[in-house]
């Protein structure tokens, strides 16, 4: 087959489509490409994963919208892509004669667009000031953090684009190190390292900065879980039910009496809040990538066994860094079990736009007086409420706590309410 025949075969029977980075929700504007699962020339099917990306709120996989052959990757790993920006090109086979007949015109337009881009890049390279070096926003931000002048770097990417690796070489180069720094390192054995935050750490910083602007109301309580611990031992004969699962279910039962705690507050609508009928309980989890807060949807409709299954699933996904947007969004109220690591009381910050969070301390066996004033061992846990005082008052939190405490200290009282 000659060159002309291959040209006609390709562009009469194939379409090169640009796949843009899809909307990831939660007002996310950009994502960092952590790993490509494809390379140029690979064939993919619709819904096959093409890349792993991370944002300040999640780590997720991007699936292909098309079936075809990878034609171009617009970014390298560790580069940032804007939502709606060019992600990759896929050469898609046309299914109908109509789509085939439309290809010459499509390719002609694409060629013209490509030429315009090349001309624009040539003009920018030759005629623009030196402070307009080609680089992604992520590379420019990293250069600013490290105090590197992009004008002094020759980029190794396409059309002289400056890559992250170019910055790393610049930092490692001994020629760029000031002599004064070398002398300090020789005289002192101590070193300081600047650590760039991960995407999840960035998300925590943003959400906690926002949370710190909320006027918090705190309430701290001690609950006796001796009876609940005995009930759990009975349940474990059928299934390994954790204390966290029992806390979540009893918490949901108490919310039915005080639904205002299961609300969200939009700061742009100052004198109103949204009360939710679905108890989507967010659970703060410690993962290898940092703090993640997925949520269990519709806890009010789930059995204790179903809650345990969902909690196990979220923990597994969190450990693998595979929590999706659906698991991380839509939470209405939060429980944070710091007691699994250590600590008794805490002062938790609200996960906005939610209006309530509860920090759970560790379970301890301590001496307490019984009704006859005898000292007996009891299993005690401490709870710490953090509430948005713009929506919730102290009396409401205290009354809710009394109901929840009753369920926890007298677990049989829950059974008549279980679905």
Protein backbone atom coordinates (compact mmCIF):
# COMPACT_ATOMS: atom_id res chain seq x y z
CA UNK A 1 0.00 0.00 0.00
CA UNK A 2 1.51 3.33 -1.04
CA UNK A 3 1.60 6.48 1.06
CA UNK A 4 -1.44 7.98 -0.69
CA UNK A 5 -3.51 4.82 -0.09
CA UNK A 6 -2.56 4.75 3.59
CA UNK A 7 -3.55 8.41 3.84
CA UNK A 8 -6.98 7.74 2.34
CA UNK A 9 -7.49 4.61 4.43
CA UNK A 10 -6.70 6.42 7.65
CA UNK A 11 -8.72 9.55 7.12
CA UNK A 12 -11.67 8.10 5.29
CA UNK A 13 -12.20 5.32 7.77
CA UNK A 14 -10.90 6.85 10.98
CA UNK A 15 -11.58 10.02 12.99
CA UNK A 16 -9.09 11.65 15.32
CA UNK A 17 -11.07 12.89 18.31
CA UNK A 18 -9.75 15.06 21.13
CA UNK A 19 -10.72 13.65 24.53
CA UNK A 20 -10.90 16.45 27.09
CA UNK A 21 -10.47 16.02 30.85
CA UNK A 22 -14.05 15.54 32.13
CA UNK A 23 -15.74 17.49 34.88
CA UNK A 24 -14.74 15.95 38.22
CA UNK A 25 -17.35 17.83 40.24
CA UNK A 26 -16.98 19.73 43.54
CA UNK A 27 -15.83 22.82 41.56
CA UNK A 28 -12.50 21.10 40.79
CA UNK A 29 -10.61 23.11 38.15
CA UNK A 30 -7.53 20.97 37.52
CA UNK A 31 -6.02 17.55 38.13
CA UNK A 32 -2.49 16.15 38.28
CA UNK A 33 -1.76 13.16 36.06
CA UNK A 34 -0.20 10.56 38.34
CA UNK A 35 0.04 7.66 35.89
CA UNK A 36 -0.78 6.99 32.24
CA UNK A 37 -2.21 3.53 31.56
CA UNK A 38 -1.80 3.98 27.79
CA UNK A 39 0.86 5.13 25.33
CA UNK A 40 0.77 6.31 21.73
CA UNK A 41 -0.30 3.45 19.45
CA UNK A 42 -2.21 1.51 22.14
CA UNK A 43 -5.75 0.41 21.35
CA UNK A 44 -8.42 1.08 24.00
CA UNK A 45 -12.08 0.27 24.39
CA UNK A 46 -14.75 2.59 25.71
CA UNK A 47 -14.65 2.78 29.54
CA UNK A 48 -11.09 1.39 29.71
CA UNK A 49 -8.96 3.39 32.21
CA UNK A 50 -6.50 5.68 30.45
CA UNK A 51 -4.97 7.52 33.41
CA UNK A 52 -4.88 7.96 37.19
CA UNK A 53 -5.32 11.56 38.30
CA UNK A 54 -5.37 13.27 41.66
CA UNK A 55 -6.86 16.53 42.85
CA UNK A 56 -6.96 18.24 46.21
CA UNK A 57 -10.10 16.24 47.00
CA UNK A 58 -9.75 12.81 45.41
CA UNK A 59 -7.68 10.22 43.58
CA UNK A 60 -9.52 8.62 40.66
CA UNK A 61 -9.20 6.94 37.27
CA UNK A 62 -10.25 8.54 34.01
CA UNK A 63 -12.00 6.13 31.58
CA UNK A 64 -11.97 6.48 27.79
CA UNK A 65 -15.06 7.86 26.05
CA UNK A 66 -14.14 6.13 22.79
CA UNK A 67 -12.92 2.87 21.27
CA UNK A 68 -9.87 3.32 19.10
CA UNK A 69 -6.11 3.88 18.98
CA UNK A 70 -4.22 6.42 21.10
CA UNK A 71 -2.93 9.12 18.78
CA UNK A 72 -1.45 11.68 21.18
CA UNK A 73 -0.98 12.39 24.90
CA UNK A 74 -1.13 16.09 25.69
CA UNK A 75 0.57 15.87 29.10
CA UNK A 76 3.27 13.94 30.87
CA UNK A 77 2.98 12.30 34.28
CA UNK A 78 3.04 14.76 37.21
CA UNK A 79 1.84 17.56 34.94
CA UNK A 80 -1.43 19.38 35.59
CA UNK A 81 -4.37 19.41 33.18
CA UNK A 82 -7.27 21.85 33.42
CA UNK A 83 -10.79 20.43 33.54
CA UNK A 84 -12.13 20.74 30.01
CA UNK A 85 -8.59 20.95 28.63
CA UNK A 86 -7.10 18.68 25.95
CA UNK A 87 -6.22 15.35 27.56
CA UNK A 88 -5.46 12.94 24.73
CA UNK A 89 -6.30 12.19 21.08
CA UNK A 90 -7.92 8.91 20.01
CA UNK A 91 -8.20 7.70 16.43
CA UNK A 92 -11.76 6.36 16.38
CA UNK A 93 -13.06 4.00 13.72
CA UNK A 94 -16.27 5.27 12.07
CA UNK A 95 -19.24 2.92 12.08
CA UNK A 96 -21.19 4.40 9.13
CA UNK A 97 -20.49 5.52 5.59
CA UNK A 98 -21.83 8.92 6.52
CA UNK A 99 -19.18 9.44 9.18
CA UNK A 100 -16.53 8.17 6.75
CA UNK A 101 -17.56 10.62 4.08
CA UNK A 102 -17.27 13.47 6.51
CA UNK A 103 -13.65 12.72 7.37
CA UNK A 104 -11.81 14.63 4.59
CA UNK A 105 -13.43 17.85 5.70
CA UNK A 106 -12.78 17.05 9.36
CA UNK A 107 -9.12 16.32 8.70
CA UNK A 108 -8.73 19.41 6.60
CA UNK A 109 -10.09 21.53 9.43
CA UNK A 110 -7.87 19.70 11.90
CA UNK A 111 -4.81 20.26 9.71
CA UNK A 112 -5.61 23.95 9.48
CA UNK A 113 -6.03 24.15 13.26
CA UNK A 114 -2.74 22.33 13.75
CA UNK A 115 -0.96 24.67 11.36
CA UNK A 116 -2.39 27.67 13.19
CA UNK A 117 -1.14 26.25 16.48
CA UNK A 118 2.31 25.62 15.02
CA UNK A 119 2.46 29.13 13.59
CA UNK A 120 1.33 30.57 16.91
CA UNK A 121 3.95 28.56 18.80
CA UNK A 122 6.68 29.64 16.33
CA UNK A 123 5.72 33.28 16.71
CA UNK A 124 5.62 32.91 20.49
CA UNK A 125 9.02 31.21 20.56
CA UNK A 126 10.75 33.70 18.26
CA UNK A 127 9.11 37.02 19.06
CA UNK A 128 7.74 36.97 22.60
CA UNK A 129 9.76 38.23 25.55
CA UNK A 130 11.97 35.71 27.33
CA UNK A 131 9.75 35.71 30.41
CA UNK A 132 7.05 33.87 28.42
CA UNK A 133 8.73 30.46 28.42
CA UNK A 134 6.47 27.51 27.62
CA UNK A 135 5.53 25.67 30.82
CA UNK A 136 2.43 24.30 32.52
CA UNK A 137 0.88 26.16 35.48
CA UNK A 138 2.12 23.35 37.76
CA UNK A 139 5.73 23.77 36.57
CA UNK A 140 5.52 27.58 36.96
CA UNK A 141 4.18 27.16 40.49
CA UNK A 142 6.94 24.68 41.37
CA UNK A 143 9.57 27.03 39.94
CA UNK A 144 8.19 29.88 42.04
CA UNK A 145 8.32 27.69 45.17
CA UNK A 146 11.94 26.74 44.54
CA UNK A 147 12.98 30.27 43.50
CA UNK A 148 14.03 29.19 39.99
CA UNK A 149 14.11 31.71 37.13
CA UNK A 150 12.50 30.03 34.10
CA UNK A 151 14.34 32.42 31.76
CA UNK A 152 17.62 30.67 32.61
CA UNK A 153 16.36 27.18 31.76
CA UNK A 154 16.37 25.51 28.36
CA UNK A 155 13.28 23.29 28.23
CA UNK A 156 13.61 19.70 27.05
CA UNK A 157 9.94 19.32 26.07
CA UNK A 158 8.25 19.92 22.73
CA UNK A 159 8.94 23.41 21.32
CA UNK A 160 11.25 24.09 24.26
CA UNK A 161 8.54 23.50 26.89
CA UNK A 162 10.02 23.46 30.39
CA UNK A 163 9.23 20.21 32.24
CA UNK A 164 9.34 19.26 35.90
CA UNK A 165 12.50 17.20 35.21
CA UNK A 166 14.21 20.36 33.95
CA UNK A 167 13.55 22.03 37.31
CA UNK A 168 14.84 19.01 39.21
CA UNK A 169 18.09 19.06 37.21
CA UNK A 170 18.42 22.78 37.94
CA UNK A 171 18.02 22.17 41.69
CA UNK A 172 20.54 19.30 41.67
CA UNK A 173 23.13 21.20 39.60
CA UNK A 174 26.05 22.30 41.82
CA UNK A 175 26.58 25.35 39.62
CA UNK A 176 23.27 26.81 40.74
CA UNK A 177 24.02 26.36 44.44
CA UNK A 178 25.23 29.53 46.18
CA UNK A 179 28.63 29.22 47.80
CA UNK A 180 27.27 30.50 51.08
CA UNK A 181 24.84 27.55 51.24
CA UNK A 182 27.72 25.12 50.73
CA UNK A 183 29.64 26.63 53.63
CA UNK A 184 26.63 26.40 55.92
CA UNK A 185 26.13 22.74 55.07
CA UNK A 186 29.78 22.00 55.82
CA UNK A 187 29.67 23.70 59.21
CA UNK A 188 26.34 22.28 60.35
CA UNK A 189 25.17 18.67 60.52
CA UNK A 190 21.49 19.63 60.65
CA UNK A 191 19.50 19.96 57.44
CA UNK A 192 16.09 21.34 56.56
CA UNK A 193 13.89 19.92 53.81
CA UNK A 194 11.05 21.69 52.06
CA UNK A 195 8.21 19.21 51.51
CA UNK A 196 5.69 19.82 48.77
CA UNK A 197 2.18 18.94 49.91
CA UNK A 198 0.34 16.09 48.22
CA UNK A 199 -3.00 16.77 46.55
CA UNK A 200 -4.83 15.28 49.53
CA UNK A 201 -2.86 17.45 51.96
CA UNK A 202 -3.75 20.47 49.84
CA UNK A 203 -7.41 19.50 50.11
CA UNK A 204 -7.16 19.19 53.89
CA UNK A 205 -5.49 22.61 54.08
CA UNK A 206 -8.24 24.25 52.03
CA UNK A 207 -11.14 22.60 53.89
CA UNK A 208 -9.66 23.23 57.34
CA UNK A 209 -8.88 26.86 56.51
CA UNK A 210 -12.53 27.26 55.55
CA UNK A 211 -13.63 25.38 58.68
CA UNK A 212 -11.61 27.68 60.93
CA UNK A 213 -13.77 30.61 59.82
CA UNK A 214 -16.90 28.91 61.23
CA UNK A 215 -18.00 29.86 64.78
CA UNK A 216 -17.80 26.48 66.51
CA UNK A 217 -19.91 25.30 69.45
CA UNK A 218 -18.28 22.43 71.38
CA UNK A 219 -19.82 19.83 73.67
CA UNK A 220 -17.86 16.98 75.25
CA UNK A 221 -19.42 13.91 76.87
CA UNK A 222 -18.46 10.62 78.51
CA UNK A 223 -20.51 7.51 77.64
CA UNK A 224 -20.53 4.06 79.23
CA UNK A 225 -20.32 1.37 76.53
CA UNK A 226 -20.14 -1.63 78.85
CA UNK A 227 -23.55 -2.97 77.77
CA UNK A 228 -22.84 -2.19 74.11
CA UNK A 229 -19.56 -4.12 74.34
CA UNK A 230 -21.45 -7.16 75.62
CA UNK A 231 -23.95 -6.90 72.78
CA UNK A 232 -21.10 -6.64 70.29
CA UNK A 233 -19.60 -9.88 71.58
CA UNK A 234 -22.90 -11.60 70.82
CA UNK A 235 -23.06 -10.06 67.34
CA UNK A 236 -19.48 -11.15 66.59
CA UNK A 237 -20.63 -14.77 66.72
CA UNK A 238 -22.47 -14.06 63.46
CA UNK A 239 -20.31 -11.30 61.96
CA UNK A 240 -17.38 -9.11 63.00
CA UNK A 241 -19.31 -5.93 63.84
CA UNK A 242 -17.10 -3.04 64.95
CA UNK A 243 -17.90 -0.40 67.54
CA UNK A 244 -17.78 2.20 64.75
CA UNK A 245 -20.65 0.47 62.95
CA UNK A 246 -22.78 0.47 66.10
CA UNK A 247 -21.93 4.13 66.71
CA UNK A 248 -22.97 5.06 63.16
CA UNK A 249 -26.32 3.24 63.36
CA UNK A 250 -27.25 4.61 66.78
CA UNK A 251 -26.14 8.08 65.63
CA UNK A 252 -28.52 7.86 62.67
CA UNK A 253 -31.40 6.81 64.93
CA UNK A 254 -30.81 9.86 67.14
CA UNK A 255 -30.75 12.11 64.06
CA UNK A 256 -34.37 11.23 63.28
CA UNK A 257 -35.33 13.09 66.46
CA UNK A 258 -33.03 16.08 65.85
CA UNK A 259 -32.68 16.37 62.05
CA UNK A 260 -31.26 19.90 62.21
CA UNK A 261 -27.83 18.38 62.89
CA UNK A 262 -28.06 16.63 59.51
CA UNK A 263 -27.94 19.90 57.58
CA UNK A 264 -25.63 21.89 55.34
CA UNK A 265 -25.09 25.64 55.32
CA UNK A 266 -24.34 27.68 52.20
CA UNK A 267 -22.54 30.90 53.13
CA UNK A 268 -23.93 32.61 50.01
CA UNK A 269 -27.44 32.15 51.45
CA UNK A 270 -26.84 33.69 54.81
CA UNK A 271 -30.14 33.18 56.60
CA UNK A 272 -31.13 29.67 55.50
CA UNK A 273 -29.81 26.13 55.70
CA UNK A 274 -30.68 22.84 53.98
CA UNK A 275 -31.95 19.94 56.11
CA UNK A 276 -31.41 16.51 54.57
CA UNK A 277 -33.59 13.42 54.95
CA UNK A 278 -30.76 11.10 53.85
CA UNK A 279 -28.21 10.37 56.55
CA UNK A 280 -25.02 10.33 54.48
CA UNK A 281 -22.55 9.84 57.32
CA UNK A 282 -19.01 10.94 56.48
CA UNK A 283 -16.29 8.87 58.14
CA UNK A 284 -12.79 10.32 58.50
CA UNK A 285 -10.23 7.65 57.56
CA UNK A 286 -6.45 7.64 57.81
CA UNK A 287 -5.01 6.44 54.48
CA UNK A 288 -1.50 6.18 52.97
CA UNK A 289 -2.33 9.33 50.98
CA UNK A 290 -3.49 11.26 54.06
CA UNK A 291 -6.88 12.12 55.53
CA UNK A 292 -9.83 11.02 53.38
CA UNK A 293 -13.50 11.48 54.28
CA UNK A 294 -15.82 9.19 52.29
CA UNK A 295 -19.43 8.77 53.35
CA UNK A 296 -21.93 5.95 53.79
CA UNK A 297 -25.11 6.86 51.92
CA UNK A 298 -28.63 6.53 53.42
CA UNK A 299 -27.59 5.04 56.76
CA UNK A 300 -31.17 5.43 57.99
CA UNK A 301 -32.22 2.66 55.57
CA UNK A 302 -29.31 0.27 56.22
CA UNK A 303 -29.04 -2.60 58.68
CA UNK A 304 -26.08 -2.97 61.03
CA UNK A 305 -24.67 -5.68 58.76
CA UNK A 306 -25.02 -3.50 55.65
CA UNK A 307 -23.28 -0.58 57.37
CA UNK A 308 -20.38 -2.86 58.32
CA UNK A 309 -20.05 -4.06 54.72
CA UNK A 310 -20.02 -0.50 53.40
CA UNK A 311 -17.51 0.64 56.01
CA UNK A 312 -15.19 -2.25 55.10
CA UNK A 313 -15.50 -1.37 51.40
CA UNK A 314 -14.64 2.30 51.95
CA UNK A 315 -11.63 1.42 54.11
CA UNK A 316 -10.29 -0.93 51.43
CA UNK A 317 -10.72 1.67 48.69
CA UNK A 318 -9.09 4.31 50.90
CA UNK A 319 -6.04 2.13 51.54
CA UNK A 320 -5.68 1.53 47.80
CA UNK A 321 -6.23 5.21 46.95
CA UNK A 322 -9.25 4.31 44.78
CA UNK A 323 -12.06 6.32 46.38
CA UNK A 324 -14.22 7.87 43.67
CA UNK A 325 -16.06 11.18 43.51
CA UNK A 326 -19.32 9.45 44.49
CA UNK A 327 -17.83 8.11 47.73
CA UNK A 328 -16.22 11.42 48.65
CA UNK A 329 -19.11 13.76 47.88
CA UNK A 330 -22.61 14.26 49.29
CA UNK A 331 -21.85 13.79 53.00
CA UNK A 332 -24.28 15.44 55.42
CA UNK A 333 -22.67 14.86 58.86
CA UNK A 334 -19.32 13.50 60.04
CA UNK A 335 -17.87 11.06 62.58
CA UNK A 336 -14.10 11.07 63.18
CA UNK A 337 -12.76 8.09 65.15
CA UNK A 338 -9.42 9.38 66.40
CA UNK A 339 -9.57 6.82 69.23
CA UNK A 340 -8.35 4.00 66.98
CA UNK A 341 -4.95 5.73 67.03
CA UNK A 342 -5.03 7.40 70.43
CA UNK A 343 -6.57 10.26 72.37
CA UNK A 344 -9.60 10.80 74.57
CA UNK A 345 -11.11 14.21 73.79
CA UNK A 346 -10.60 16.31 70.67
CA UNK A 347 -11.76 19.63 69.23
CA UNK A 348 -12.85 18.60 65.70
CA UNK A 349 -13.32 21.17 62.94
CA UNK A 350 -16.48 20.98 60.84
CA UNK A 351 -16.25 19.63 57.30
CA UNK A 352 -18.06 22.50 55.53
CA UNK A 353 -20.78 22.84 54.34
CA UNK A 354 -21.86 20.36 57.02
CA UNK A 355 -22.87 21.80 60.39
CA UNK A 356 -21.87 19.01 62.79
CA UNK A 357 -18.92 16.69 63.41
CA UNK A 358 -18.28 14.29 66.29
CA UNK A 359 -14.80 13.21 67.40
CA UNK A 360 -14.70 9.76 68.99
CA UNK A 361 -12.04 9.00 71.60
CA UNK A 362 -10.53 5.64 72.51
CA UNK A 363 -12.43 3.05 74.53
CA UNK A 364 -10.94 2.61 78.01
CA UNK A 365 -11.69 0.30 80.93
CA UNK A 366 -11.72 2.54 84.02
CA UNK A 367 -13.13 2.38 87.59
CA UNK A 368 -16.58 3.85 88.21
CA UNK A 369 -19.14 3.77 91.04
CA UNK A 370 -22.24 1.61 90.57
CA UNK A 371 -25.69 2.29 92.11
CA UNK A 372 -24.54 0.84 95.43
CA UNK A 373 -21.41 2.99 95.48
CA UNK A 374 -19.14 0.05 94.75
CA UNK A 375 -16.18 0.61 92.46
CA UNK A 376 -16.55 -1.50 89.29
CA UNK A 377 -14.74 -1.62 85.94
CA UNK A 378 -16.63 0.07 83.09
CA UNK A 379 -15.85 0.61 79.41
CA UNK A 380 -15.85 4.36 78.85
CA UNK A 381 -15.61 6.36 75.64
CA UNK A 382 -15.48 10.14 75.21
CA UNK A 383 -17.38 12.06 72.51
CA UNK A 384 -16.55 15.58 71.30
CA UNK A 385 -19.14 17.53 69.30
CA UNK A 386 -18.20 20.42 67.02
CA UNK A 387 -21.22 22.32 65.66
CA UNK A 388 -21.82 25.39 63.51
CA UNK A 389 -23.17 27.90 66.03
CA UNK A 390 -24.76 29.91 63.21
CA UNK A 391 -27.27 27.07 62.77
CA UNK A 392 -27.24 24.94 65.94
CA UNK A 393 -27.57 26.09 69.57
CA UNK A 394 -26.12 24.41 72.64
CA UNK A 395 -29.45 23.13 74.02
CA UNK A 396 -30.19 21.27 70.79
CA UNK A 397 -26.78 19.57 70.80
CA UNK A 398 -27.19 18.58 74.45
CA UNK A 399 -30.65 17.07 73.83
CA UNK A 400 -29.39 15.16 70.80
CA UNK A 401 -26.47 13.88 72.86
CA UNK A 402 -28.87 12.63 75.57
CA UNK A 403 -30.83 10.58 73.03
CA UNK A 404 -27.69 9.13 71.43
CA UNK A 405 -26.20 8.39 74.84
CA UNK A 406 -29.34 6.48 75.83
CA UNK A 407 -29.04 4.25 72.76
CA UNK A 408 -25.36 3.62 73.45
CA UNK A 409 -25.67 2.91 77.16
CA UNK A 410 -28.89 0.88 76.79
CA UNK A 411 -28.45 -0.75 73.37
CA UNK A 412 -31.61 -2.86 73.63
CA UNK A 413 -33.59 0.40 73.38
CA UNK A 414 -32.38 0.69 69.78
CA UNK A 415 -34.01 -2.52 68.58
CA UNK A 416 -37.57 -1.21 68.42
CA UNK A 417 -36.35 1.52 66.04
CA UNK A 418 -34.20 -0.65 63.75
CA UNK A 419 -35.42 -1.30 60.21
